[in-house]
Every structure is written in structure tokens, then in C-alpha cells.
PDB file of C-alpha atoms and ligand atoms in Angstrom:
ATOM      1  CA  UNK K  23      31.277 -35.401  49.860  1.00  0.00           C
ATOM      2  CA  UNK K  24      29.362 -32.593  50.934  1.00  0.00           C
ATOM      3  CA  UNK K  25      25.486 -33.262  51.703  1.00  0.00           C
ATOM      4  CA  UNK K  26      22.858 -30.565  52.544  1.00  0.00           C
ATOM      5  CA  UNK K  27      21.160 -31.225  55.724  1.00  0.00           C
ATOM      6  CA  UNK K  28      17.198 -29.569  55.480  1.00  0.00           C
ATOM      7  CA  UNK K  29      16.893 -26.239  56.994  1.00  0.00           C
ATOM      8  CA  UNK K  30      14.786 -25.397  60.020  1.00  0.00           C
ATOM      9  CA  UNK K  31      13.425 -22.870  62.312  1.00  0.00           C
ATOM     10  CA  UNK K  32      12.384 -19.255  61.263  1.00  0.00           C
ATOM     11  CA  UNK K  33      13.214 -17.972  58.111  1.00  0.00           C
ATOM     12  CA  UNK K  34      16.186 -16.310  59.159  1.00  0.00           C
ATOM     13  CA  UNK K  35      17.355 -19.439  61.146  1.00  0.00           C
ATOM     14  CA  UNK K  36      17.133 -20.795  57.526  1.00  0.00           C
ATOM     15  CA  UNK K  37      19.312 -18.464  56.208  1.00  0.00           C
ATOM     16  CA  UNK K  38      21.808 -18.535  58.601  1.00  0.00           C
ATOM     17  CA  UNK K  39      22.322 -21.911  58.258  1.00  0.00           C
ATOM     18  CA  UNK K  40      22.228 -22.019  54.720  1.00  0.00           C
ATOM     19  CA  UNK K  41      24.448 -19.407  54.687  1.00  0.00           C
ATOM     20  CA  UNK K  42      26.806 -21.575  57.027  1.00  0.00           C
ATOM     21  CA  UNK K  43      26.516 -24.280  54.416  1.00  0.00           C
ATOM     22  CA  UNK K  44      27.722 -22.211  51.831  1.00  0.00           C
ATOM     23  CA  UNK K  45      30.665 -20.890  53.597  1.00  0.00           C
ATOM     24  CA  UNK K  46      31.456 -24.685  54.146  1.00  0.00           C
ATOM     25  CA  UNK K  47      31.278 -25.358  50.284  1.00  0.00           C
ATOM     26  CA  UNK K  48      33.675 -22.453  49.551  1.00  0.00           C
ATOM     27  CA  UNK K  49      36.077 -22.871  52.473  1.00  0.00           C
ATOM     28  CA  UNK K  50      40.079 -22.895  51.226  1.00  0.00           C
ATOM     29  CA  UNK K  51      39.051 -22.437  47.284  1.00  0.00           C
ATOM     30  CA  UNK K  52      39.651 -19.235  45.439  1.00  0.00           C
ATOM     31  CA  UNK K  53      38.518 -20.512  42.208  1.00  0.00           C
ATOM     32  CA  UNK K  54      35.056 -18.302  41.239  1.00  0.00           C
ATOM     33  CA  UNK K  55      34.043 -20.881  38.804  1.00  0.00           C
ATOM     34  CA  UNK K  56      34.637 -23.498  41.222  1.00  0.00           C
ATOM     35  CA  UNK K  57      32.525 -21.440  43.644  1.00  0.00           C
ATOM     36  CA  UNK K  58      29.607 -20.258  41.691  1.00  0.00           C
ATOM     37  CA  UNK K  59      28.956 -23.805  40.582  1.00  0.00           C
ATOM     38  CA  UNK K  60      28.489 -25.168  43.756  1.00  0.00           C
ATOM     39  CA  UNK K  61      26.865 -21.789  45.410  1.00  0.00           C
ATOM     40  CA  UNK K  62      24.319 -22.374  42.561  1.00  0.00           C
ATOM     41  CA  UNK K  63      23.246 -25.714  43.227  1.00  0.00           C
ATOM     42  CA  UNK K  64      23.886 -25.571  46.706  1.00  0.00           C
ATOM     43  CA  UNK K  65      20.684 -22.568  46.575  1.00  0.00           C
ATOM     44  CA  UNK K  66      18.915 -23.975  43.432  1.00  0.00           C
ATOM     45  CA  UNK K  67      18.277 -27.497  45.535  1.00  0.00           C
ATOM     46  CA  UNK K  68      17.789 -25.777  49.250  1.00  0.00           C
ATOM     47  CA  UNK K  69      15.114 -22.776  48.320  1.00  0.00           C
ATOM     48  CA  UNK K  70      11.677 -23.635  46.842  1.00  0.00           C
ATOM     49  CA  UNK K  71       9.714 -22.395  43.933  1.00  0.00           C
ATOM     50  CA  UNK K  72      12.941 -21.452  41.947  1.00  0.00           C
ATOM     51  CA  UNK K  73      13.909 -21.769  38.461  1.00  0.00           C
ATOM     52  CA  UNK K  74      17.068 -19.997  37.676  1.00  0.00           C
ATOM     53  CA  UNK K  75      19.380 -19.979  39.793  1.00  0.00           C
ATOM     54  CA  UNK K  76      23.027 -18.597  38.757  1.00  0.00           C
ATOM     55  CA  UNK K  77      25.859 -15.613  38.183  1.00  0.00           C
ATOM     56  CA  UNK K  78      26.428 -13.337  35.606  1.00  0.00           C
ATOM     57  CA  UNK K  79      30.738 -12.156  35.616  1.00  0.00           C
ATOM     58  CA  UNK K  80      31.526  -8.845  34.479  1.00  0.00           C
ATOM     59  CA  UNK K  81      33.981  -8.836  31.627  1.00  0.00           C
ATOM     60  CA  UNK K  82      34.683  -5.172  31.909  1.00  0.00           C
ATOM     61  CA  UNK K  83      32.473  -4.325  29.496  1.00  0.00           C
ATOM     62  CA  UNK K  84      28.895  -5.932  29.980  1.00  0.00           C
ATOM     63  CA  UNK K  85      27.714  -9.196  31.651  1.00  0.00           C
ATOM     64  CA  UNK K  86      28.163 -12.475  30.548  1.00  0.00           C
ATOM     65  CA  UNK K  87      26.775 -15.961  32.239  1.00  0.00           C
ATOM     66  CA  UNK K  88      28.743 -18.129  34.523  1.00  0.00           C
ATOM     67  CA  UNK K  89      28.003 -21.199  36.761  1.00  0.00           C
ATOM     68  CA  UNK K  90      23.903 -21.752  36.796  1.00  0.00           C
ATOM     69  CA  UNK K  91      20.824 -24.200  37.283  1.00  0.00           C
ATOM     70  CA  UNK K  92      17.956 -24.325  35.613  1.00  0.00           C
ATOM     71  CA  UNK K  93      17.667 -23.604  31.901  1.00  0.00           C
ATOM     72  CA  UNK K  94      20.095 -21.959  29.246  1.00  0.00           C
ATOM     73  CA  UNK K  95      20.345 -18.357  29.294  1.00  0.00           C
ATOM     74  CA  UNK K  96      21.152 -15.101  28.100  1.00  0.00           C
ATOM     75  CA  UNK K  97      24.756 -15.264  26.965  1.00  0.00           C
ATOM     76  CA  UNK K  98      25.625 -11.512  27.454  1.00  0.00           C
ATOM     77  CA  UNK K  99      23.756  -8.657  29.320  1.00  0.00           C
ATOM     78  CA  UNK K 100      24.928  -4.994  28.590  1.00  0.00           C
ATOM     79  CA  UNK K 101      24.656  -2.909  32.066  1.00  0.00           C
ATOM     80  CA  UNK K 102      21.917  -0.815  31.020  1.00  0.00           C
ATOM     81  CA  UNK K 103      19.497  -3.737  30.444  1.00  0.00           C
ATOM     82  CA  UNK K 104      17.399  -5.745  32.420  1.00  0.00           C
ATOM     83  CA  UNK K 105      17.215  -6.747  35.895  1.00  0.00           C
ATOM     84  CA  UNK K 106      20.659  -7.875  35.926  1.00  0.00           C
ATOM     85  CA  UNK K 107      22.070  -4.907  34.093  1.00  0.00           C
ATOM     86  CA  UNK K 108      20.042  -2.575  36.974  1.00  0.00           C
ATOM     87  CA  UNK K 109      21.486  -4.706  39.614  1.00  0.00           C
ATOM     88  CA  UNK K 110      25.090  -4.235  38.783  1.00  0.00           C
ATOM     89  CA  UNK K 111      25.399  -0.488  37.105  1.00  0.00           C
ATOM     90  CA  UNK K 112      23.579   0.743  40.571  1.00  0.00           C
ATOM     91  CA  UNK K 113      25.452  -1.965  42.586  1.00  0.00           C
ATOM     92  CA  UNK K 114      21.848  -2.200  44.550  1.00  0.00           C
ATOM     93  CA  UNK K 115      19.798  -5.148  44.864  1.00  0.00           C
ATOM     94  CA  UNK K 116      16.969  -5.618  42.689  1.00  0.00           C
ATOM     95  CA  UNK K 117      14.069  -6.909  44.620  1.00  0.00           C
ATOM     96  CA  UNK K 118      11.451  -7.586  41.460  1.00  0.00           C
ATOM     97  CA  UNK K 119       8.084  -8.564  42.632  1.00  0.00           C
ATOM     98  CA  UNK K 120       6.493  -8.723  39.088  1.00  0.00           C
ATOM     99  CA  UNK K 121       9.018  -9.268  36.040  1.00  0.00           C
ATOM    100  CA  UNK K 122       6.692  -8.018  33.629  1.00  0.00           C
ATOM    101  CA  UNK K 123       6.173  -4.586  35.680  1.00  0.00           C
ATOM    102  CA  UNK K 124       9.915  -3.959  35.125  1.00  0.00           C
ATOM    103  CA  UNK K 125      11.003  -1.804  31.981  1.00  0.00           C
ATOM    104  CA  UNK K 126      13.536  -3.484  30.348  1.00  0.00           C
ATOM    105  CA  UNK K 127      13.337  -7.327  32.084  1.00  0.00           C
ATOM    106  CA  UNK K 128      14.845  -9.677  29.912  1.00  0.00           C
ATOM    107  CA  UNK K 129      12.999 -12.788  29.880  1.00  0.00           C
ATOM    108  CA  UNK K 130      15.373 -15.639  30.004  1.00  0.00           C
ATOM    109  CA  UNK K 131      12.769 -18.408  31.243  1.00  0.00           C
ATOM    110  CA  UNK K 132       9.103 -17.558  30.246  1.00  0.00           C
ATOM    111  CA  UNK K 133       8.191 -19.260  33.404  1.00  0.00           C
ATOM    112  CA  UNK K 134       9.964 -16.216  35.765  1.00  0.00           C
ATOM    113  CA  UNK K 135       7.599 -14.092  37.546  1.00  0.00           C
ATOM    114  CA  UNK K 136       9.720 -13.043  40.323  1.00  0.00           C
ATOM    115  CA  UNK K 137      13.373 -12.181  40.319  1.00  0.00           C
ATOM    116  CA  UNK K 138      16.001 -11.349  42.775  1.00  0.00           C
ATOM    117  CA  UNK K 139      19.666  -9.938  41.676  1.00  0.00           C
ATOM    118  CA  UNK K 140      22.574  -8.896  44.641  1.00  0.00           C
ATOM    119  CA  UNK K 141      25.107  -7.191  42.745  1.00  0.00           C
ATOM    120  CA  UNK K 142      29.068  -8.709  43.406  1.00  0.00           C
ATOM    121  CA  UNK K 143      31.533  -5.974  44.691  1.00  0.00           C
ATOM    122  CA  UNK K 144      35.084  -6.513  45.503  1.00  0.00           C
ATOM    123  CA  UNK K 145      36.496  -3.301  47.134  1.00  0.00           C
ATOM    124  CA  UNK K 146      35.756  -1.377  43.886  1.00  0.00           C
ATOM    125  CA  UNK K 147      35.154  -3.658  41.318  1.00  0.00           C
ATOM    126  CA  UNK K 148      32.141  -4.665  40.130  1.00  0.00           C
ATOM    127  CA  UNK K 149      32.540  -8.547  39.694  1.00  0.00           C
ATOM    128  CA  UNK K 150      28.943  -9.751  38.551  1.00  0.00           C
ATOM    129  CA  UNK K 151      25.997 -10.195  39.566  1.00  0.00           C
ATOM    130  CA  UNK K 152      23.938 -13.266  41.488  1.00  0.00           C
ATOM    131  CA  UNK K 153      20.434 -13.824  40.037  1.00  0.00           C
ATOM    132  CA  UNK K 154      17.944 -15.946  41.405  1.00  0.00           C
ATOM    133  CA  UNK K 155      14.499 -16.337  38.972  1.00  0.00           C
ATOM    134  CA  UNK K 156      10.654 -17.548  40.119  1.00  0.00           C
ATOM    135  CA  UNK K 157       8.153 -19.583  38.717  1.00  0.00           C
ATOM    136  CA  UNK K 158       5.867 -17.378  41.624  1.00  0.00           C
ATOM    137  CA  UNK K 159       4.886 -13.432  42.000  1.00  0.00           C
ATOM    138  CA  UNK K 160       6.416 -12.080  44.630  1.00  0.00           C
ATOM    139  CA  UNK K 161       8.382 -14.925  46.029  1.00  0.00           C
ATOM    140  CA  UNK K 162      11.257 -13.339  47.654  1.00  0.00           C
ATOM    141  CA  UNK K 163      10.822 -10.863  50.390  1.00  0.00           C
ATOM    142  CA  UNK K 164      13.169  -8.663  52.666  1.00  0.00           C
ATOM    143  CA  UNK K 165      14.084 -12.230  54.531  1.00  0.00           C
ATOM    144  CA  UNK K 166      15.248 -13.612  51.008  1.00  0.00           C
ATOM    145  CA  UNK K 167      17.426 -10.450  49.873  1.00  0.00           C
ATOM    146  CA  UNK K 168      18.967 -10.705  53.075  1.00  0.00           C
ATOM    147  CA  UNK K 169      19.829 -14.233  53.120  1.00  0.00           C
ATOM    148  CA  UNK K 170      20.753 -13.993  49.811  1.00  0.00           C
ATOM    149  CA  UNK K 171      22.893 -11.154  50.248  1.00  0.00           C
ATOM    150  CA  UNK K 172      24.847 -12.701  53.093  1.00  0.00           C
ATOM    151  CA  UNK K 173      25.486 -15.957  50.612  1.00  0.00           C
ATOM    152  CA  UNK K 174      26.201 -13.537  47.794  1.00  0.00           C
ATOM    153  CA  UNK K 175      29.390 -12.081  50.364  1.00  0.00           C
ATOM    154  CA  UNK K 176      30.465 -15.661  51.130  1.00  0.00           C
ATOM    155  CA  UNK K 177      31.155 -15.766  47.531  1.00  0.00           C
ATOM    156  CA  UNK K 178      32.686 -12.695  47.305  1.00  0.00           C
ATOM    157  CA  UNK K 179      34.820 -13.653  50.596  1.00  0.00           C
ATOM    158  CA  UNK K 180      35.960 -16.143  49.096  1.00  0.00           C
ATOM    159  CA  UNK K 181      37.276 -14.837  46.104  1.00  0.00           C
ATOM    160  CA  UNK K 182      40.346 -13.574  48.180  1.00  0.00           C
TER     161      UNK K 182
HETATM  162  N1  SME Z  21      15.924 -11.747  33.834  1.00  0.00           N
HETATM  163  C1  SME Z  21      17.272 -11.260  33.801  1.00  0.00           C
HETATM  164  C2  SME Z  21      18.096 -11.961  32.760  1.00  0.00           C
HETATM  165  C3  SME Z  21      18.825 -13.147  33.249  1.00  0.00           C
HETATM  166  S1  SME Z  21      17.844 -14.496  33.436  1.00  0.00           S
HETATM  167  O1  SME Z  21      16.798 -14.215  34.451  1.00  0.00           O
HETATM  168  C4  SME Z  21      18.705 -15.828  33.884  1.00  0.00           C
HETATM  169  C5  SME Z  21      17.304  -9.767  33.559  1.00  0.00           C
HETATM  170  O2  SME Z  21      16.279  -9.149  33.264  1.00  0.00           O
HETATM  171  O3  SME Z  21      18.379  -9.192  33.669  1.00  0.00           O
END
């Protein structure tokens, strides 16, 4: 049974230690589903003011949802849409303080305002995406899209 103790300390402190947790989670399993379910909820439950929290798998040919909290979502996601689509096609993160200031931002959840997307790279291959969505403006900052990045590589670690 694996239980999340709170976080503490700076936010990076946070971070680290939630990114400890989630190298715990994924320790000895190669399975991505597997993974991405319990990276999900593992971050969905440990961050606040989220409501989407989740991966998108690349199929070879456009995006399509995996493991997730929150509610339903967009099934499929061509590379040249949305935040997701930017996210993976550039292979950069997509720090998005304002959803409806992006071109293109595909609006899963009319609650999002916010919305944070580390691409997933294996050596050359483009694996997915991780998406995080916000009820708040603004919510994630550089302290976020580094955390998130580092759980985003446990993941990606772990995929062997
Ligand atoms: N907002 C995303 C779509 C996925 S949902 O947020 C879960 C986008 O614009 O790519």
C-alpha cells in the first residue's frame, strides 16, 4: 500500500520530494499504463487547484488519451492542435498562463484557465505528452514546470 505523506518546506523541497514519491510508485514496473495511472493520481491528489491531471500517448500519428483524473476528455489530439499538440510537435514545454490567450487551446474542461504540458521523449521518440489543467490563471510557474518536468522523466525512466 503506498500512502502519500504531505509535502513540506520550499517549493522546490516540495518537488523533490514529490518527485521521490513518484520514483517510489514506479520503481521495478515497465508497464506505461501501469505508470501513468498512478503518476496521475499520485499529482492530481498532492498539487492544489488542479483539475485535469493526465497523459496523452502518441500513436504515431496524433495523440490520443491515456491514464487521467479529473473529467473525460479529448479522445484524440492531432500534433498541430492545441496545447498538447504544441507541446509534443516542438518537444518544449508549454507553460500557458491564460488558456484562452492561446490560438488553438482545446478546451477539454470549461473550468481550465491555466495549463501546463512537458512533452515525453525517449531517445528519439516522441512518446506523449503529460498535461496538467487549472481551475486558476496563472497557477503554475517556473517552480511547477520544473517539478513537473523532473516527474515527467521518472516516467519516462521508467519506461526502460
Ligand atoms: N487543453 C488541451 C487538451 C487536453 S485537455 O486539457 C485534458 C490542449 O489544448 O491541448
Amino acid at each position: 500500500m503506498f500512502s502519500t505523506s504531505s509535502l513540506t518546506g520550499s517549493k522546490p523541497e516540495q518537488y523533490a520530494q514529490l518527485t521521490a514519491q513518484a520514483r517510489a510508485l514506479v520503481h521495478g514496473e515497465r508497464d506505461r499504463i501501469a505508470n501513468a495511472a498512478n503518476l496521475a493520481a499520485l499529482v492530481y491528489h498532492a498539487l492544489p487547484h488542479l483539475n485535469w491531471v493526465g497523459f496523452y500517448f502518441h500513436d504515431g500519428r496524433e495523440l490520443v488519451v491515456g491514464p487521467f483524473q479529473g473529467l473525460p476528455a479529448c479522445v484524440r489530439i492531432p500534433l498541430d492542435k492545441g496545447v498538447c499538440g504544441a507541446a509534443a510537435s516542438q518537444r518544449v514545454t508549454q507553460r500557458i498562463e491564460d488558456v484562452d490567450a492561446f490560438p488553438g487551446h482545446i478546451a477539454c474542461d470549461a473550468a481550465s484557465r491555466s495549463e501546463l504540458v512537458v512533452p515525453l521523449v525517449q531517445g528519439d521518440a516522441l512518446v506523449g505528452v503529460f498535461d496538467l489543467d487549472s481551475p486558476l490563471l496563472a497557477r503554475f510557474d517556473a517552480d511547477d514546470q520544473a517539478g513537473l518536468e523532473a516527474i515527467a522523466a521518472v516516467f519516462v525512466e521508467a519506461l526502460g
